[in-house]
């Protein structure tokens, strides 16, 4: 072999041997192990009822409102802020939708759009104070929590608004037909495989390191199996709950936003190092405003779901939901110091919170114990975050 041939073949050999080392994501797997442990404990204590198809369906429906709020809260916290008003926004937007339909006779599609728009406007109001008037988000949203609750009480005169249209109630209480659920799963698995193949091909063309194929495709097989089993369990009862489908759709959209768009990267940059982000040309004020508008719009969606599920809007609707949403984010690995957090982690955190509520309710444990346990878990999650940050 000539020297020239050796020079030409050397880079090819190096490229072939280069592999991205597999890193064990301890935090992600700890969350999943915690969820599995909770499921095993409550299944044992409830005689297997916790993992019945009916209860799993109820669990996913119950977690839907908090999960949607946790998705928005993840963006807010990652950007370095906090929103304490989301519970009141849920109550107000859901109440506005219910009042327009029951008292004014407006159609379901119109009131749903209005609820989301009202939520976005409320988010715009708070984001403006935070971004353009430099008032701390803690104070702005604390004030918002009181203002929005007061507006709800004033508009409804303190009354419960009930008697929603059937089409409105179906948003929170309907199920997909079995065959539709399996079709969606099949499409999801095909997209999962396609995305994995496409990403590997793209990284290879760009000369980037690749994980070994068995690990990448092993993950695809595992995720596909989990999706299929969950769908099968839900179909054994009444089918995939519509609220759960809404959560999954919103979550996938914001996973794409946070991972693949410039807006998502700016949010992480703002939360990780605001000064460096500003110096690099990121418009901190405009992006902060955008984050709060998204949070408000998602609170509007959550308000619609809650009113639809309860078939009513009350002045106490959404009470303490902000704490549950923050807890779900923190348990899911979102750092209260900003710059770190994932949508998927927030969903797992919401599922853990809902599982604790659900399991303890099934065991007829006093409601006060649920607050105590969730509070202890929140403190533990923040402590883990602080310790990992200091390392």
C-alpha positions as semicolon CSV with decimal commas, in nm:
position;residue;x (nm);y (nm);z (nm)
1;X;0,000;0,000;0,000
2;X;0,138;0,336;-0,099
3;X;0,170;0,625;0,144
4;X;-0,106;0,816;-0,039
5;X;-0,352;0,524;-0,001
6;X;-0,269;0,503;0,369
7;X;-0,339;0,875;0,412
8;X;-0,674;0,846;0,229
9;X;-0,794;0,538;0,424
10;X;-0,689;0,660;0,769
11;X;-0,987;0,902;0,822
12;X;-1,233;0,630;0,711
13;X;-1,103;0,390;0,972
14;X;-1,120;0,656;1,241
15;X;-1,478;0,745;1,146
16;X;-1,582;0,380;1,154
17;X;-1,438;0,332;1,500
18;X;-1,581;0,649;1,649
19;X;-1,889;0,583;1,860
20;X;-2,074;0,808;2,097
21;X;-2,026;0,658;2,444
22;X;-2,351;0,552;2,609
23;X;-2,424;0,770;2,912
24;X;-2,656;0,642;3,181
25;X;-2,909;0,919;3,252
26;X;-2,936;0,859;3,625
27;X;-3,198;1,129;3,687
28;X;-3,433;1,007;3,413
29;X;-3,408;0,644;3,519
30;X;-3,447;0,738;3,886
31;X;-3,778;0,903;3,800
32;X;-3,900;0,597;3,614
33;X;-3,784;0,369;3,895
34;X;-3,967;0,592;4,146
35;X;-4,283;0,568;3,936
36;X;-4,253;0,190;3,910
37;X;-4,194;0,167;4,287
38;X;-4,504;0,377;4,358
39;X;-4,708;0,156;4,124
40;X;-4,582;-0,163;4,290
41;X;-4,649;-0,034;4,642
42;X;-5,003;0,087;4,569
43;X;-5,081;-0,225;4,365
44;X;-4,981;-0,441;4,659
45;X;-5,174;-0,228;4,909
46;X;-5,492;-0,214;4,696
47;X;-5,501;-0,580;4,599
48;X;-5,408;-0,511;4,237
49;X;-5,680;-0,252;4,179
50;X;-5,427;0,031;4,127
51;X;-5,307;-0,119;3,798
52;X;-5,651;-0,215;3,671
53;X;-5,748;-0,076;3,330
54;X;-6,023;0,134;3,485
55;X;-5,792;0,297;3,737
56;X;-5,515;0,360;3,484
57;X;-5,770;0,533;3,263
58;X;-5,887;0,745;3,558
59;X;-5,527;0,820;3,651
60;X;-5,439;0,955;3,305
61;X;-5,758;1,162;3,300
62;X;-5,690;1,305;3,646
63;X;-5,334;1,402;3,563
64;X;-5,428;1,582;3,240
65;X;-5,489;1,929;3,388
66;X;-5,173;1,931;3,602
67;X;-4,970;1,782;3,314
68;X;-5,070;2,065;3,078
69;X;-4,985;2,323;3,343
70;X;-4,654;2,147;3,414
71;X;-4,558;2,173;3,045
72;X;-4,603;2,550;3,051
73;X;-4,446;2,581;3,395
74;X;-4,137;2,397;3,270
75;X;-4,085;2,670;3,009
76;X;-4,136;2,944;3,269
77;X;-3,897;2,790;3,521
78;X;-3,634;2,703;3,260
79;X;-3,643;3,069;3,155
80;X;-3,560;3,162;3,515
81;X;-3,905;3,269;3,642
82;X;-4,205;3,126;3,829
83;X;-4,582;3,152;3,785
84;X;-4,796;3,132;4,098
85;X;-5,118;3,235;3,923
86;X;-5,184;2,934;3,701
87;X;-5,443;2,787;3,939
88;X;-5,643;3,109;3,934
89;X;-5,604;3,131;3,556
90;X;-5,743;2,780;3,523
91;X;-6,043;2,878;3,735
92;X;-6,103;3,205;3,549
93;X;-6,065;3,073;3,194
94;X;-6,277;2,767;3,267
95;X;-6,534;2,991;3,437
96;X;-6,546;3,231;3,141
97;X;-6,602;2,940;2,902
98;X;-6,878;2,796;3,121
99;X;-7,051;3,132;3,170
100;X;-7,049;3,210;2,798
101;X;-7,200;2,874;2,717
102;X;-7,450;2,829;2,998
103;X;-7,559;3,191;3,042
104;X;-7,511;3,323;2,687
105;X;-7,566;3,006;2,483
106;X;-7,245;3,029;2,281
107;X;-7,123;2,720;2,093
108;X;-6,848;2,493;2,226
109;X;-6,578;2,570;1,963
110;X;-6,620;2,945;2,020
111;X;-6,600;2,931;2,400
112;X;-6,298;2,701;2,384
113;X;-6,112;2,946;2,160
114;X;-6,213;3,238;2,383
115;X;-6,091;3,057;2,695
116;X;-5,750;2,998;2,537
117;X;-5,731;3,359;2,412
118;X;-5,829;3,492;2,755
119;X;-5,554;3,279;2,908
120;X;-5,301;3,413;2,657
121;X;-5,407;3,773;2,734
122;X;-5,366;3,710;3,107
123;X;-5,020;3,569;3,035
124;X;-4,945;3,874;2,821
125;X;-5,044;4,103;3,108
126;X;-4,811;3,926;3,352
127;X;-4,529;3,884;3,103
128;X;-4,537;4,258;3,029
129;X;-4,485;4,343;3,396
130;X;-4,205;4,089;3,430
131;X;-4,025;4,157;3,102
132;X;-4,078;4,531;3,042
133;X;-4,128;4,665;3,393
134;X;-3,875;4,438;3,568
135;X;-4,115;4,342;3,846
136;X;-4,013;4,001;3,986
137;X;-4,229;3,719;3,850
138;X;-4,292;3,598;4,204
139;X;-4,467;3,926;4,292
140;X;-4,647;3,972;3,959
141;X;-4,794;3,623;3,955
142;X;-4,874;3,633;4,327
143;X;-5,075;3,946;4,255
144;X;-5,223;3,778;3,949
145;X;-5,335;3,485;4,161
146;X;-5,547;3,720;4,373
147;X;-5,665;3,939;4,084
148;X;-5,782;3,651;3,864
149;X;-5,960;3,478;4,151
150;X;-6,131;3,804;4,238
151;X;-6,242;3,855;3,876
152;X;-6,386;3,503;3,868
153;X;-6,585;3,560;4,188
154;X;-6,707;3,896;4,057
155;X;-6,816;3,764;3,717
156;X;-6,993;3,458;3,855
157;X;-7,129;3,632;4,169
158;X;-6,979;3,343;4,361
159;X;-7,216;3,093;4,196
160;X;-7,139;2,755;4,048
161;X;-7,198;2,754;3,672
162;X;-7,327;2,412;3,563
163;X;-7,523;2,251;3,282
164;X;-7,266;2,258;3,003
165;X;-7,343;2,138;2,653
166;X;-7,283;1,770;2,574
167;X;-7,015;1,858;2,318
168;X;-6,828;2,060;2,584
169;X;-6,846;1,779;2,840
170;X;-6,707;1,534;2,585
171;X;-6,378;1,726;2,580
172;X;-6,306;1,602;2,930
173;X;-6,505;1,280;2,946
174;X;-6,496;1,107;2,608
175;X;-6,279;0,821;2,481
176;X;-6,134;0,732;2,145
177;X;-6,275;0,422;1,974
178;X;-6,047;0,121;2,015
179;X;-5,947;0,101;1,649
180;X;-5,860;0,473;1,637
181;X;-5,635;0,430;1,940
182;X;-5,442;0,147;1,773
183;X;-5,415;0,343;1,446
184;X;-5,261;0,637;1,635
185;X;-5,019;0,401;1,808
186;X;-4,916;0,248;1,475
187;X;-4,855;0,594;1,329
188;X;-4,656;0,694;1,640
189;X;-4,433;0,385;1,617
190;X;-4,371;0,441;1,245
191;X;-4,278;0,805;1,315
192;X;-4,052;0,694;1,600
193;X;-3,865;0,453;1,373
194;X;-3,846;0,704;1,089
195;X;-3,717;0,981;1,318
196;X;-3,448;0,754;1,460
197;X;-3,331;0,644;1,114
198;X;-3,340;1,003;0,985
199;X;-3,146;1,140;1,284
200;X;-2,877;0,871;1,257
201;X;-2,842;0,933;0,885
202;X;-2,819;1,309;0,937
203;X;-2,558;1,279;1,212
204;X;-2,358;1,039;0,999
205;X;-2,363;1,279;0,704
206;X;-2,249;1,562;0,931
207;X;-1,965;1,349;1,068
208;X;-2,103;1,351;1,424
209;X;-2,067;1,068;1,670
210;X;-2,341;0,803;1,679
211;X;-2,471;0,580;1,953
212;X;-2,433;0,210;1,871
213;X;-2,729;0,099;1,658
214;X;-2,852;-0,165;1,909
215;X;-2,892;0,107;2,176
216;X;-3,080;0,348;1,949
217;X;-3,310;0,083;1,806
218;X;-3,340;-0,086;2,145
219;X;-3,483;0,239;2,282
220;X;-3,729;0,253;1,991
221;X;-3,840;-0,104;2,064
222;X;-3,880;-0,027;2,436
223;X;-4,076;0,296;2,378
224;X;-4,298;0,121;2,122
225;X;-4,370;-0,162;2,365
226;X;-4,461;0,083;2,643
227;X;-4,693;0,283;2,414
228;X;-4,858;-0,037;2,293
229;X;-4,910;-0,177;2,644
230;X;-5,058;0,150;2,773
231;X;-5,297;0,168;2,477
232;X;-5,396;-0,195;2,528
233;X;-5,467;-0,133;2,897
234;X;-5,674;0,177;2,818
235;X;-5,865;-0,005;2,544
236;X;-5,954;-0,279;2,790
237;X;-6,166;-0,019;2,970
238;X;-6,329;0,241;2,742
239;X;-6,044;0,347;2,515
240;X;-5,785;0,625;2,521
241;X;-5,925;0,923;2,719
242;X;-5,951;1,240;2,510
243;X;-5,782;1,457;2,779
244;X;-5,480;1,223;2,776
245;X;-5,460;1,250;2,396
246;X;-5,464;1,631;2,428
247;X;-5,180;1,614;2,682
248;X;-4,970;1,390;2,457
249;X;-5,029;1,615;2,155
250;X;-4,932;1,931;2,346
251;X;-4,631;1,759;2,502
252;X;-4,499;1,638;2,164
253;X;-4,538;1,987;2,021
254;X;-4,342;2,149;2,302
255;X;-4,077;1,876;2,298
256;X;-4,023;1,979;1,936
257;X;-4,023;2,350;2,030
258;X;-3,769;2,308;2,310
259;X;-3,537;2,074;2,120
260;X;-3,556;2,187;1,758
261;X;-3,638;2,557;1,746
262;X;-3,441;2,874;1,810
263;X;-3,706;2,986;2,059
264;X;-3,649;2,673;2,267
265;X;-3,273;2,719;2,270
266;X;-3,314;3,084;2,371
267;X;-3,525;2,985;2,672
268;X;-3,253;2,753;2,801
269;X;-2,988;3,016;2,733
270;X;-3,187;3,283;2,920
271;X;-3,233;3,061;3,225
272;X;-2,879;2,925;3,224
273;X;-2,694;3,257;3,196
274;X;-2,909;3,568;3,131
275;X;-2,610;3,801;3,088
276;X;-2,442;3,577;2,831
277;X;-2,775;3,533;2,652
278;X;-2,825;3,911;2,633
279;X;-2,470;3,966;2,511
280;X;-2,520;3,703;2,241
281;X;-2,810;3,905;2,098
282;X;-3,110;3,723;2,243
283;X;-3,406;3,954;2,303
284;X;-3,467;3,866;2,668
285;X;-3,778;4,081;2,708
286;X;-3,961;3,952;2,402
287;X;-3,884;3,587;2,476
288;X;-3,985;3,627;2,840
289;X;-4,314;3,775;2,724
290;X;-4,360;3,480;2,487
291;X;-4,305;3,228;2,767
292;X;-4,575;3,386;2,985
293;X;-4,819;3,408;2,693
294;X;-4,770;3,035;2,627
295;X;-4,821;2,962;2,996
296;X;-5,146;3,160;2,992
297;X;-5,275;2,987;2,680
298;X;-5,200;2,646;2,828
299;X;-5,380;2,750;3,148
300;X;-5,678;2,827;2,922
301;X;-5,665;2,476;2,776
302;X;-5,640;2,332;3,128
303;X;-5,938;2,545;3,238
304;X;-6,150;2,407;2,956
305;X;-6,051;2,050;3,041
306;X;-6,127;2,097;3,411
307;X;-6,469;2,254;3,351
308;X;-6,552;1,986;3,093
309;X;-6,450;1,704;3,327
310;X;-6,646;1,845;3,622
311;X;-6,937;1,964;3,404
312;X;-6,926;2,286;3,603
313;X;-6,718;2,590;3,690
314;X;-6,679;2,691;4,052
315;X;-6,504;2,980;4,225
316;X;-6,265;2,735;4,391
317;X;-6,168;2,557;4,068
318;X;-5,793;2,531;4,022
319;X;-5,708;2,607;4,385
320;X;-5,343;2,510;4,461
321;X;-5,288;2,382;4,108
322;X;-4,986;2,610;4,076
323;X;-4,816;2,421;4,357
324;X;-4,892;2,086;4,196
325;X;-4,758;2,209;3,862
326;X;-4,437;2,343;4,020
327;X;-4,396;2,022;4,218
328;X;-4,442;1,812;3,901
329;X;-4,172;2,015;3,725
330;X;-3,924;1,995;4,012
331;X;-3,985;1,624;4,068
332;X;-3,938;1,581;3,693
333;X;-3,590;1,733;3,710
334;X;-3,656;2,100;3,627
335;X;-3,417;2,320;3,820
336;X;-3,571;2,612;4,009
337;X;-3,249;2,799;3,933
338;X;-3,339;2,798;3,563
339;X;-3,173;2,669;3,248
340;X;-3,250;2,303;3,307
341;X;-3,564;2,095;3,258
342;X;-3,744;1,868;3,015
343;X;-4,106;1,836;2,909
344;X;-4,092;1,457;2,941
345;X;-3,964;1,488;3,299
346;X;-4,251;1,723;3,386
347;X;-4,501;1,465;3,254
348;X;-4,344;1,192;3,466
349;X;-4,354;1,429;3,763
350;X;-4,724;1,498;3,701
351;X;-4,789;1,124;3,676
352;X;-4,606;1,065;4,006
353;X;-4,814;1,336;4,177
354;X;-5,138;1,196;4,032
355;X;-5,039;0,841;4,131
356;X;-4,981;0,946;4,491
357;X;-5,319;1,122;4,501
358;X;-5,494;0,832;4,332
359;X;-5,329;0,556;4,536
360;X;-5,386;0,726;4,872
361;X;-5,747;0,802;4,782
362;X;-5,804;0,436;4,694
363;X;-5,668;0,341;5,036
364;X;-5,900;0,596;5,203
365;X;-5,604;0,774;5,360
366;X;-5,691;1,117;5,496
367;X;-5,653;1,409;5,255
368;X;-5,414;1,579;5,496
369;X;-5,166;1,296;5,446
370;X;-5,165;1,366;5,072
371;X;-5,053;1,724;5,138
372;X;-4,786;1,607;5,383
373;X;-4,647;1,341;5,149
374;X;-4,645;1,570;4,845
375;X;-4,479;1,845;5,047
376;X;-4,207;1,609;5,165
377;X;-4,149;1,483;4,811
378;X;-4,120;1,841;4,685
379;X;-3,862;1,930;4,950
380;X;-3,668;1,613;4,869
381;X;-3,673;1,690;4,495
382;X;-3,547;2,046;4,549
383;X;-3,276;1,918;4,784
384;X;-3,160;1,671;4,517
385;X;-3,155;1,957;4,264
386;X;-2,948;2,179;4,495
387;X;-2,702;1,900;4,574
388;X;-2,658;1,811;4,205
389;X;-2,612;2,181;4,121
390;X;-2,340;2,224;4,385
391;X;-2,148;1,926;4,245
